[in-house]
């Protein structure tokens, strides 16, 4: 597991990519699939899983491996993204101006210097009942909204509705949280060798801040109506953004300039908050749940995501940087105590069969210690993989999990 086998993009160039694709088009249906079916007849990673679900999860991991060998789809340009979002999905679009550079300070500023990243103009997509032809219509005060960051290990995925990491996840949120809109930020994706190094930490965090600044200052949305949210690595961005605001005291400034008041709440789905992989032991979910999850080939100790998000930062940053890995076991009790005490209410949705389960547990326990049990809602869904809002054959689980999110939302 320590030597990198996935996400090497070794077949990223033509004609290798085509040959590899053809090879997979033959071997997956005719060799892998029969094997997966046969195996699922005898052993399933979870007794509750149907044969179909077991095989689906097995196949999904093959798709993840395929992406890791052939390459990651770049974002649609804002022009194309805006047009197809509106025409095909009824989803709105807005540009997001960069947060003023004075807003990036202290250790995050230093990391930005090392990785050569600055605030940049970005964009995002609007989902929900407030969507108009152009952008969205500000709802009456008191209508809550989600500010969302998709998953994808900091290196893939999009806020555009054609990407399931946002498109699929938005569906159960909108269904169970009536009235809510979602603004999904198209944050910069990190990359590393074999590609040129780009957009390492804190590029994504800066873009998350720009989007929040846009909601609060440009649109004038009451921060009390905003639920900051994210899936997987997007969860780390959401947590990192709040930690940054609190540690730099941006929430304590008066209404002018760079003040960034805290949101009403934080909702996270399967937050990936330990990139130093401090939870990898022979008895942890990181090891034991590889077959019951979809992202096992993707979230690995030496793998691409970690190299990409770190960029020029030393490797220890994945183990010790609270913005990247707030659940790292390398952070001492002393270092994490009180870190979350100013956090708003939190709800955690995650699957009981995902490799990150133990990571989420550590994170939950840290939150509970600072905030108390009443303010941290643990919504573990039994026997579900990572970010199951994007998966087929999980309709009942989504109903159950997002029904709970909906009840939490109504009570906020
Ligand atoms: C993190 O913890 C692991 C295991 O205890 C240790 O090997 C590693 O050196 C630690 N990293 C840092 C940066 O302290």
PDB file of N, CA and C and ligand atoms in Angstrom, residues 316 319-320 330, ligand 1:
ATOM      1  N   UNK A 316       5.291  16.830   6.306  1.00  0.00           N
ATOM      2  CA  UNK A 316       4.708  16.898   7.661  1.00  0.00           C
ATOM      3  C   UNK A 316       3.422  17.717   7.701  1.00  0.00           C
ATOM      4  N   UNK A 319       0.352  15.912   8.009  1.00  0.00           N
ATOM      5  CA  UNK A 319       0.130  15.301   9.319  1.00  0.00           C
ATOM      6  C   UNK A 319      -0.195  16.332  10.395  1.00  0.00           C
ATOM      7  N   UNK A 320       0.262  17.556  10.205  1.00  0.00           N
ATOM      8  CA  UNK A 320       0.169  18.524  11.295  1.00  0.00           C
ATOM      9  C   UNK A 320      -0.612  19.807  10.987  1.00  0.00           C
ATOM     10  N   UNK A 330      -1.716  13.011  14.590  1.00  0.00           N
ATOM     11  CA  UNK A 330      -0.433  13.639  14.879  1.00  0.00           C
ATOM     12  C   UNK A 330      -0.596  14.957  15.633  1.00  0.00           C
TER      13      UNK A 330
HETATM   14  C1  LIG B   1       2.913  11.266  12.938  1.00  0.00           C
HETATM   15  O1  LIG B   1       2.727  10.084  13.684  1.00  0.00           O
HETATM   16  C2  LIG B   1       3.405   8.955  13.150  1.00  0.00           C
HETATM   17  C3  LIG B   1       3.009   7.746  13.977  1.00  0.00           C
HETATM   18  O2  LIG B   1       3.088   8.002  15.338  1.00  0.00           O
HETATM   19  C4  LIG B   1       4.916   9.217  13.153  1.00  0.00           C
HETATM   20  O3  LIG B   1       5.575   8.127  12.581  1.00  0.00           O
HETATM   21  C5  LIG B   1       5.183  10.491  12.352  1.00  0.00           C
HETATM   22  O4  LIG B   1       6.552  10.810  12.405  1.00  0.00           O
HETATM   23  C6  LIG B   1       4.373  11.648  12.903  1.00  0.00           C
HETATM   24  N1  LIG B   1       4.568  12.829  12.075  1.00  0.00           N
HETATM   25  C7  LIG B   1       4.906  14.026  12.559  1.00  0.00           C
HETATM   26  C8  LIG B   1       5.056  15.136  11.572  1.00  0.00           C
HETATM   27  O5  LIG B   1       5.091  14.249  13.749  1.00  0.00           O
END
